[in-house]
Structures are given as structure tokens and as C-alpha cells.
N, CA and C of each residue as an Amber inpcrd file, in Angstrom:
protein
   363
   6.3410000  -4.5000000  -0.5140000   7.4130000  -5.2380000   0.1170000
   6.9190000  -6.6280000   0.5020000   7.8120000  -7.6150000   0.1310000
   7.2260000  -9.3870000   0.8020000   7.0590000  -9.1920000   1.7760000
   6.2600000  -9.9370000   2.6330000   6.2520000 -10.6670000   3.8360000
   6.9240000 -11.6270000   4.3280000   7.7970000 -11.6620000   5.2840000
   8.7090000 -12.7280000   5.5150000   7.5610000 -13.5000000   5.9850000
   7.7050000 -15.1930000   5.3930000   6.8140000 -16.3460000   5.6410000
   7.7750000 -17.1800000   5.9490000   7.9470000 -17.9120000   7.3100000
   8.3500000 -19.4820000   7.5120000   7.3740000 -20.3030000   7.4430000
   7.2520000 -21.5560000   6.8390000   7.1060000 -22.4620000   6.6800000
   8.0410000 -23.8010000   7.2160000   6.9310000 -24.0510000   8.3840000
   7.5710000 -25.1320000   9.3590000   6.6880000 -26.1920000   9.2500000
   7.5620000 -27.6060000   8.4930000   7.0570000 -29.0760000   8.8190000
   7.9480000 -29.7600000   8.2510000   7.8730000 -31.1010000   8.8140000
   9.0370000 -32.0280000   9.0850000   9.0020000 -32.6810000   7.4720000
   7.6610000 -32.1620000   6.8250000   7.7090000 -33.1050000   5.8910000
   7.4860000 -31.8640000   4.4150000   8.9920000 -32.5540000   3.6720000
   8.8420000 -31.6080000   2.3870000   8.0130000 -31.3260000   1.7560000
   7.1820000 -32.9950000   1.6150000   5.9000000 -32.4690000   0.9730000
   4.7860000 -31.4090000   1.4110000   4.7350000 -31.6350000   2.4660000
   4.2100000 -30.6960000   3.1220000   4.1710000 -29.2850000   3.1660000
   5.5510000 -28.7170000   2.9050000   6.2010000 -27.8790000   2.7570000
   5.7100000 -27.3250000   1.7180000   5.7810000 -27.6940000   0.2240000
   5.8220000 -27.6640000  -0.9330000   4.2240000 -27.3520000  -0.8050000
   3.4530000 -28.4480000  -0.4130000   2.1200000 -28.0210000  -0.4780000
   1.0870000 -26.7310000   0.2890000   2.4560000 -26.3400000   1.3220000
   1.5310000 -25.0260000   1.6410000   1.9710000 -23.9730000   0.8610000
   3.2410000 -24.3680000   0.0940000   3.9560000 -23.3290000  -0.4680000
   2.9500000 -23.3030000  -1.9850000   2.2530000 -23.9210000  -2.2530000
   1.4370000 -23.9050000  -3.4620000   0.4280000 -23.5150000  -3.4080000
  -0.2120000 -23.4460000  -2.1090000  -1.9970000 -23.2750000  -1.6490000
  -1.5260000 -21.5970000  -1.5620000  -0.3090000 -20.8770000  -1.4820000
  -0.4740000 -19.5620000  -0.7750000  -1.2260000 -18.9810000  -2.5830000
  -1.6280000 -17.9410000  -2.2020000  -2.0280000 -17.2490000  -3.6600000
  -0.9260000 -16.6630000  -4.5690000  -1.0090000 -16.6030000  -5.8580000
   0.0960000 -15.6990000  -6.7000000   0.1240000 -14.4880000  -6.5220000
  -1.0640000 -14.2560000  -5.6060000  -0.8250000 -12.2570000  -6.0070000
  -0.1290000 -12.3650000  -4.4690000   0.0170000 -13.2160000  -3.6380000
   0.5400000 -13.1400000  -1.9620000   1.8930000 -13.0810000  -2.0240000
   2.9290000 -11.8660000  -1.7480000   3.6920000 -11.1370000  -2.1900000
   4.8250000 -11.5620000  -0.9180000   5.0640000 -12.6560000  -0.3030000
   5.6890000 -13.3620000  -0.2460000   7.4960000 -13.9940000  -0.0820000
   8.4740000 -13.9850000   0.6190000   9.7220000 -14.4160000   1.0830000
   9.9680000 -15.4950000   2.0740000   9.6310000 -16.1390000   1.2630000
   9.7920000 -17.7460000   2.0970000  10.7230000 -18.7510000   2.5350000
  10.6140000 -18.7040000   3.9180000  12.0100000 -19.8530000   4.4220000
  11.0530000 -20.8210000   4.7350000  12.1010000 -21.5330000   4.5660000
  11.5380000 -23.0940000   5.5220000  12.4070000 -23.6240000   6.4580000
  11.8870000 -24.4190000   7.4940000  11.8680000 -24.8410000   8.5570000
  11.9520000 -26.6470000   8.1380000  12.3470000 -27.5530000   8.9340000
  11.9900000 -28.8230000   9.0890000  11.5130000 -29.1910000  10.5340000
  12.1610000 -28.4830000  11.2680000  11.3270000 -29.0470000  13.0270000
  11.6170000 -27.4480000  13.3880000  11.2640000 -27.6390000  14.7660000
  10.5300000 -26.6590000  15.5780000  12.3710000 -25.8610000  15.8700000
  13.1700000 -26.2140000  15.8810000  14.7080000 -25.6910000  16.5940000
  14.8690000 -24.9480000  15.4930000  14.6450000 -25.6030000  14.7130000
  15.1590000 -24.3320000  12.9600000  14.2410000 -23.5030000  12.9040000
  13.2230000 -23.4360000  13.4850000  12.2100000 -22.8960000  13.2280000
  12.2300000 -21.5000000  14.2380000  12.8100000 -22.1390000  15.4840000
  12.8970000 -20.9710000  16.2710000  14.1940000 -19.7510000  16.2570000
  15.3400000 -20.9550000  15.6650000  16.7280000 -20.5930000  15.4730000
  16.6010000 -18.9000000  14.0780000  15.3430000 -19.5000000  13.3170000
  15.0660000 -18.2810000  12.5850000  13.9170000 -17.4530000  12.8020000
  13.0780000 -17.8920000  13.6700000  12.2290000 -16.5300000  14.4420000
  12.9960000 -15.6400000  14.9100000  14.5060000 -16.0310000  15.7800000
  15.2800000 -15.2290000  16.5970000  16.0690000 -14.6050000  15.9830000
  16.3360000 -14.8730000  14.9670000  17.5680000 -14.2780000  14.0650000
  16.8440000 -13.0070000  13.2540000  16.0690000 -13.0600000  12.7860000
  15.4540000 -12.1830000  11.8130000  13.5580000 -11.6870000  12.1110000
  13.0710000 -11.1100000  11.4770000  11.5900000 -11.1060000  11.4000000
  10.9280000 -11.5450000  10.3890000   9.9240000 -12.0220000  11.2330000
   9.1350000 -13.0870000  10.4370000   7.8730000 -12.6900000  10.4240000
   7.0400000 -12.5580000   9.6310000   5.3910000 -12.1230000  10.1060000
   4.4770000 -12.9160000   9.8950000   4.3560000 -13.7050000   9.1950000
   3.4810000 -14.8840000   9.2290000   4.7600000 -16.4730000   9.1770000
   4.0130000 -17.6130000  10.3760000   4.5620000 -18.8160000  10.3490000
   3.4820000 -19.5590000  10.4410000   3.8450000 -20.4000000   8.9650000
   2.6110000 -21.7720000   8.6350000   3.8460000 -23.1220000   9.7700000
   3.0160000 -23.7230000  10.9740000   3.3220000 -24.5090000  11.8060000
   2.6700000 -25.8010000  12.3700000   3.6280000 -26.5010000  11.5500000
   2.8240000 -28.3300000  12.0180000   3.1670000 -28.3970000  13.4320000
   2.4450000 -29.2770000  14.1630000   2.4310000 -29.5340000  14.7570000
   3.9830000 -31.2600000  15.3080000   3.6900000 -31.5260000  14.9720000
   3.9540000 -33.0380000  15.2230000   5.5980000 -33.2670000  14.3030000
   6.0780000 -32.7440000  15.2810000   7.5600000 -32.2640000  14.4620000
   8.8790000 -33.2510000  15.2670000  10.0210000 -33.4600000  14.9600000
  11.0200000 -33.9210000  15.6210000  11.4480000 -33.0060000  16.5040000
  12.9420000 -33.1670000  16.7830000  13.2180000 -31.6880000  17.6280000
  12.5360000 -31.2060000  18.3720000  11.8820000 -30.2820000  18.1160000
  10.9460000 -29.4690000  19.0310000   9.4640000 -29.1220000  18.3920000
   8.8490000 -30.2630000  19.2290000   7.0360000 -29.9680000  18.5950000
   6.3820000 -28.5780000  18.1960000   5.4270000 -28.4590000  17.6240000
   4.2940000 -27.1340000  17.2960000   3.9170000 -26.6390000  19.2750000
   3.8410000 -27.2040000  19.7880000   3.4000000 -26.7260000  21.0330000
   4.1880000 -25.9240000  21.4490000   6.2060000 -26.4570000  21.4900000
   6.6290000 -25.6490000  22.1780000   7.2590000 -24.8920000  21.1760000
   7.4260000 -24.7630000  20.3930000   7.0620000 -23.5540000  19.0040000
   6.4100000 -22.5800000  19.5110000   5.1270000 -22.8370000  19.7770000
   4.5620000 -21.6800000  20.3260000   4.5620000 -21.0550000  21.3450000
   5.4010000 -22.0310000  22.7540000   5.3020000 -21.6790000  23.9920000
   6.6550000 -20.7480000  23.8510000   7.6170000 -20.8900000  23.0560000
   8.6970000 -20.2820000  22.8830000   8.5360000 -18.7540000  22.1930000
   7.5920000 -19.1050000  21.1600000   7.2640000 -17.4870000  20.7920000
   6.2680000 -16.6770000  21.4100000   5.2900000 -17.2440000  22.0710000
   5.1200000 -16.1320000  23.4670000   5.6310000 -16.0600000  24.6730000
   6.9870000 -16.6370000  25.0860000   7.7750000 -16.3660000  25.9290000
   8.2760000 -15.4070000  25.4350000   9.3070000 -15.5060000  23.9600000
  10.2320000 -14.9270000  23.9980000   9.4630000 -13.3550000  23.1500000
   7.9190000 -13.2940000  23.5500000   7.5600000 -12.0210000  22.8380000
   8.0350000 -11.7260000  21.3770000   7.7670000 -12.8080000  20.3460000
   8.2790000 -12.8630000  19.3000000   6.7280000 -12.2570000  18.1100000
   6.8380000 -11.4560000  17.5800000   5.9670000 -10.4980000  16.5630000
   5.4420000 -11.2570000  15.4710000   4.8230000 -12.3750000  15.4880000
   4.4440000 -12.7220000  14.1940000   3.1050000 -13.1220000  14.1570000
   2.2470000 -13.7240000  13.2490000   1.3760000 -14.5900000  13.0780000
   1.4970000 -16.1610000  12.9040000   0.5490000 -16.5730000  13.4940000
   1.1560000 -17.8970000  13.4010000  -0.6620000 -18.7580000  12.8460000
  -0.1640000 -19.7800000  12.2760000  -1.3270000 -20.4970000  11.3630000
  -1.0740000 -21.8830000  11.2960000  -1.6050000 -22.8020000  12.6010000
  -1.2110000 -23.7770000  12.8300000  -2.1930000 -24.5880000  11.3140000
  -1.0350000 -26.1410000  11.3700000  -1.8870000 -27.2340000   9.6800000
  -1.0770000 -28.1890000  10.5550000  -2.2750000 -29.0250000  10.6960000
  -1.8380000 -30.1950000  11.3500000  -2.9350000 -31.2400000  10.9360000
  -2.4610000 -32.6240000  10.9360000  -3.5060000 -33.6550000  10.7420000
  -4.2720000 -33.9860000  11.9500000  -4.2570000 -33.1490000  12.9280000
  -4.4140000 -33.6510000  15.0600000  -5.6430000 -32.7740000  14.3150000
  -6.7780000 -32.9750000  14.3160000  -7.8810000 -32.1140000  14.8830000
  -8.6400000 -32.2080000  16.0600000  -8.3510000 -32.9860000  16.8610000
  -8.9350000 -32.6380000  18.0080000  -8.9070000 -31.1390000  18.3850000
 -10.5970000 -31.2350000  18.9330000 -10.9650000 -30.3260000  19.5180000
 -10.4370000 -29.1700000  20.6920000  -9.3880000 -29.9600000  21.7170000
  -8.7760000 -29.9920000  23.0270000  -7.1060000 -28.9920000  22.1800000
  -6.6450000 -29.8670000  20.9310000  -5.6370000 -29.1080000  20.6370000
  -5.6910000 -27.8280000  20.0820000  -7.1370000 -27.9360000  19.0230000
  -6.8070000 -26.5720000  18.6540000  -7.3550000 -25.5060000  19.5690000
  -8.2080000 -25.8190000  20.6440000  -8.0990000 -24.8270000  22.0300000
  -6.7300000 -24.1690000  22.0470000  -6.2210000 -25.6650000  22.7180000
  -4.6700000 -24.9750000  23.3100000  -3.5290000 -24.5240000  21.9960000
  -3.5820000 -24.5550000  20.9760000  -2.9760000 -23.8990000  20.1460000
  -3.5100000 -22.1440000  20.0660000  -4.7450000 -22.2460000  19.9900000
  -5.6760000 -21.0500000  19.8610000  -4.9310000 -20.2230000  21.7310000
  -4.9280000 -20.5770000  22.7680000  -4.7010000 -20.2950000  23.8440000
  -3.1240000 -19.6350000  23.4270000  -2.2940000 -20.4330000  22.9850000
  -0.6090000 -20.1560000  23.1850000  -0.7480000 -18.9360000  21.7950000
  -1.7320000 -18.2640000  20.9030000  -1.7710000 -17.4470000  20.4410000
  -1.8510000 -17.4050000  19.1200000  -2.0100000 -18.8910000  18.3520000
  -2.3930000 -19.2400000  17.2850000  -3.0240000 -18.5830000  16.4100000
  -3.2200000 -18.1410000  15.2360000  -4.8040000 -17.3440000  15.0320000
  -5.4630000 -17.9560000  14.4850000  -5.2310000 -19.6230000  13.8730000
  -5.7980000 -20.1250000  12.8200000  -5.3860000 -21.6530000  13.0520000
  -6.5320000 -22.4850000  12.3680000  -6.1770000 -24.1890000  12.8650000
  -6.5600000 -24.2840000  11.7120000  -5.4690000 -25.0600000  10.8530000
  -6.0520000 -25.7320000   9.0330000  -5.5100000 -26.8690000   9.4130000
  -6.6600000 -27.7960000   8.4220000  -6.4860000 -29.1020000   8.9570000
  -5.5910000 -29.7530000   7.3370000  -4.2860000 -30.3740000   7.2830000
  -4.0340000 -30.9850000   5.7990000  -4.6840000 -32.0100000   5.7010000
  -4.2860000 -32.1890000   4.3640000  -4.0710000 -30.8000000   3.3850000
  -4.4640000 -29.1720000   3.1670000  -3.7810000 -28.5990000   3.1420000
  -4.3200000 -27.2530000   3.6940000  -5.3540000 -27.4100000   2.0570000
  -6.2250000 -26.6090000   2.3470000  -7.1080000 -25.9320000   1.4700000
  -7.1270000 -24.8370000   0.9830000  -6.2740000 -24.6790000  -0.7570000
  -6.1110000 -22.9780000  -0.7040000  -6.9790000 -22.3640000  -0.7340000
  -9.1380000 -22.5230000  -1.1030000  -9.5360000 -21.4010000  -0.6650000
  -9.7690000 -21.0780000   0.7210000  -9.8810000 -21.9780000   1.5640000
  -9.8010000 -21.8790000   3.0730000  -8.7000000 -20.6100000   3.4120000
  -7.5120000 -21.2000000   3.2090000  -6.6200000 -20.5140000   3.4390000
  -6.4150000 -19.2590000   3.0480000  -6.7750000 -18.8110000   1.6740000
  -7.3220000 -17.1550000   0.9410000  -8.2250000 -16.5410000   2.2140000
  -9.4320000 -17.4490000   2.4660000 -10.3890000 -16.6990000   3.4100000
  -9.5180000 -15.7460000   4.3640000  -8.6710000 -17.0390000   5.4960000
  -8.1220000 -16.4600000   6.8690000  -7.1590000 -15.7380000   6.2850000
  -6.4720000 -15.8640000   5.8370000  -5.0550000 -14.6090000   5.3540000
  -5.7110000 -13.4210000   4.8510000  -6.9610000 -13.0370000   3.9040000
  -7.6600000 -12.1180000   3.8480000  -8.2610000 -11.8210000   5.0720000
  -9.1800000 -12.2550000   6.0340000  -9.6700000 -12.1130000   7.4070000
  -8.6750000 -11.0960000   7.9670000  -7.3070000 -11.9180000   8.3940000
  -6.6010000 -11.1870000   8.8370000  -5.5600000  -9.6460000   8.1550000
  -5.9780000  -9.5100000   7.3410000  -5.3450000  -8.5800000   6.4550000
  -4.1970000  -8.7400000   5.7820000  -3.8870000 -10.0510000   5.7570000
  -2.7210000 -10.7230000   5.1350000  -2.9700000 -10.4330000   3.6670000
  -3.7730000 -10.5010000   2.7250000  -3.5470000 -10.1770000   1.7950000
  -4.7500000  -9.5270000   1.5360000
């Protein structure tokens, strides 16, 4: 059975490019997102188990993305890709329950590693 995957960032390309780094055998049902409100508008509506999440969004940022899905006790994984690497953010991303900080361009073997790590594929 797929895995429901959102894919949240403001920028298509972006989009497109995590949607290419995932692997072919990663079995996969993918929405996308453009900012953080669509993003949450379909955490709430349906289940989601893994969300790839930029940070630096219109609407509603990656921060409160996340402050919203551990408020609202929402079941997924989440795998922040952001160009911010500071040290200080991916703490507090890692804190609000993050499991993962990729820096873009994501890197698909990077990205094979942690999704295998976590038993994602």
C-alpha cells in the first residue's frame, strides 16, 4: 500500500525536486502543498505519514507547521529541507518533533539513508 507523502514548499521547483530525489522502488501517494495553510488544511483532512517541509513559506512558515502538528497531535513524520542551516534552527525544528534536517537541494542518497534509517523504505 503507498504511503501518503505531502510535499510542502512555496517553490515548484522545489517541489518537483524532492519529488525526484524520492527512490522508484518508494511506493508512494503524493500531494503537494505550496505554504504551510494548505499544508495543514490537508494534514487535517486526511492521513498523511511522511511530510517533506520547507521552512520559509508564505502563509504559514515550517515552524508553525510544526507547532500546529504537535498541538493538534497529528501522526506523521516530518523531514524538514530548507536552505536556513543554522545550527539554532535545526535544534528547534528537531525540538517541535522533526526527525530529519536536509539541507537543498535535497540529496537523493542522503535522503535513501534517513527514509531507510527510519523504516520508510
Amino acid at each position: 500500500m503507498a504511503l501518503p507523502v505531502l510535499i510542502c514548499d512555496d517553490s515548484l521547483l522545489a517541489r518537483k525536486q524532492v519529488r525526484k530525489s524520492l527512490p522508484e522502488s518508494f511506493d508512494a501517494d503524493i500531494l503537494t502543498a505550496s505554504n504551510g495553510l494548505e499544508a495543514l488544511t490537508i494534514l487535517r483532512s486526511q492521513e498523511i505519514g511522511l511530510v517533506f517541509l520547507d521552512l520559509t513559506m508564505p502563509e504559514l512558515d515550517g515552524i508553525g507547521v510544526l507547532e500546529a502538528i504537535k498541538q493538534d497531535g497529528l501522526d506523521c513524520f516530518v523531514i524538514v529541507i530548507s536552505a536556513d542551516i543554522q545550527p539554532e534552527m535545526q535544534k528547534r525544528v528537531t525540538e517541535l518533533g522533526a526527525l530529519a534536517f536536509i539541507h537543498k537541494p535535497v540529496n537523493p542518497e542522503k535522503l535513501i539513508v534517513i527514509l531507510k534509517h527510519y523504516g520508510l523504505i
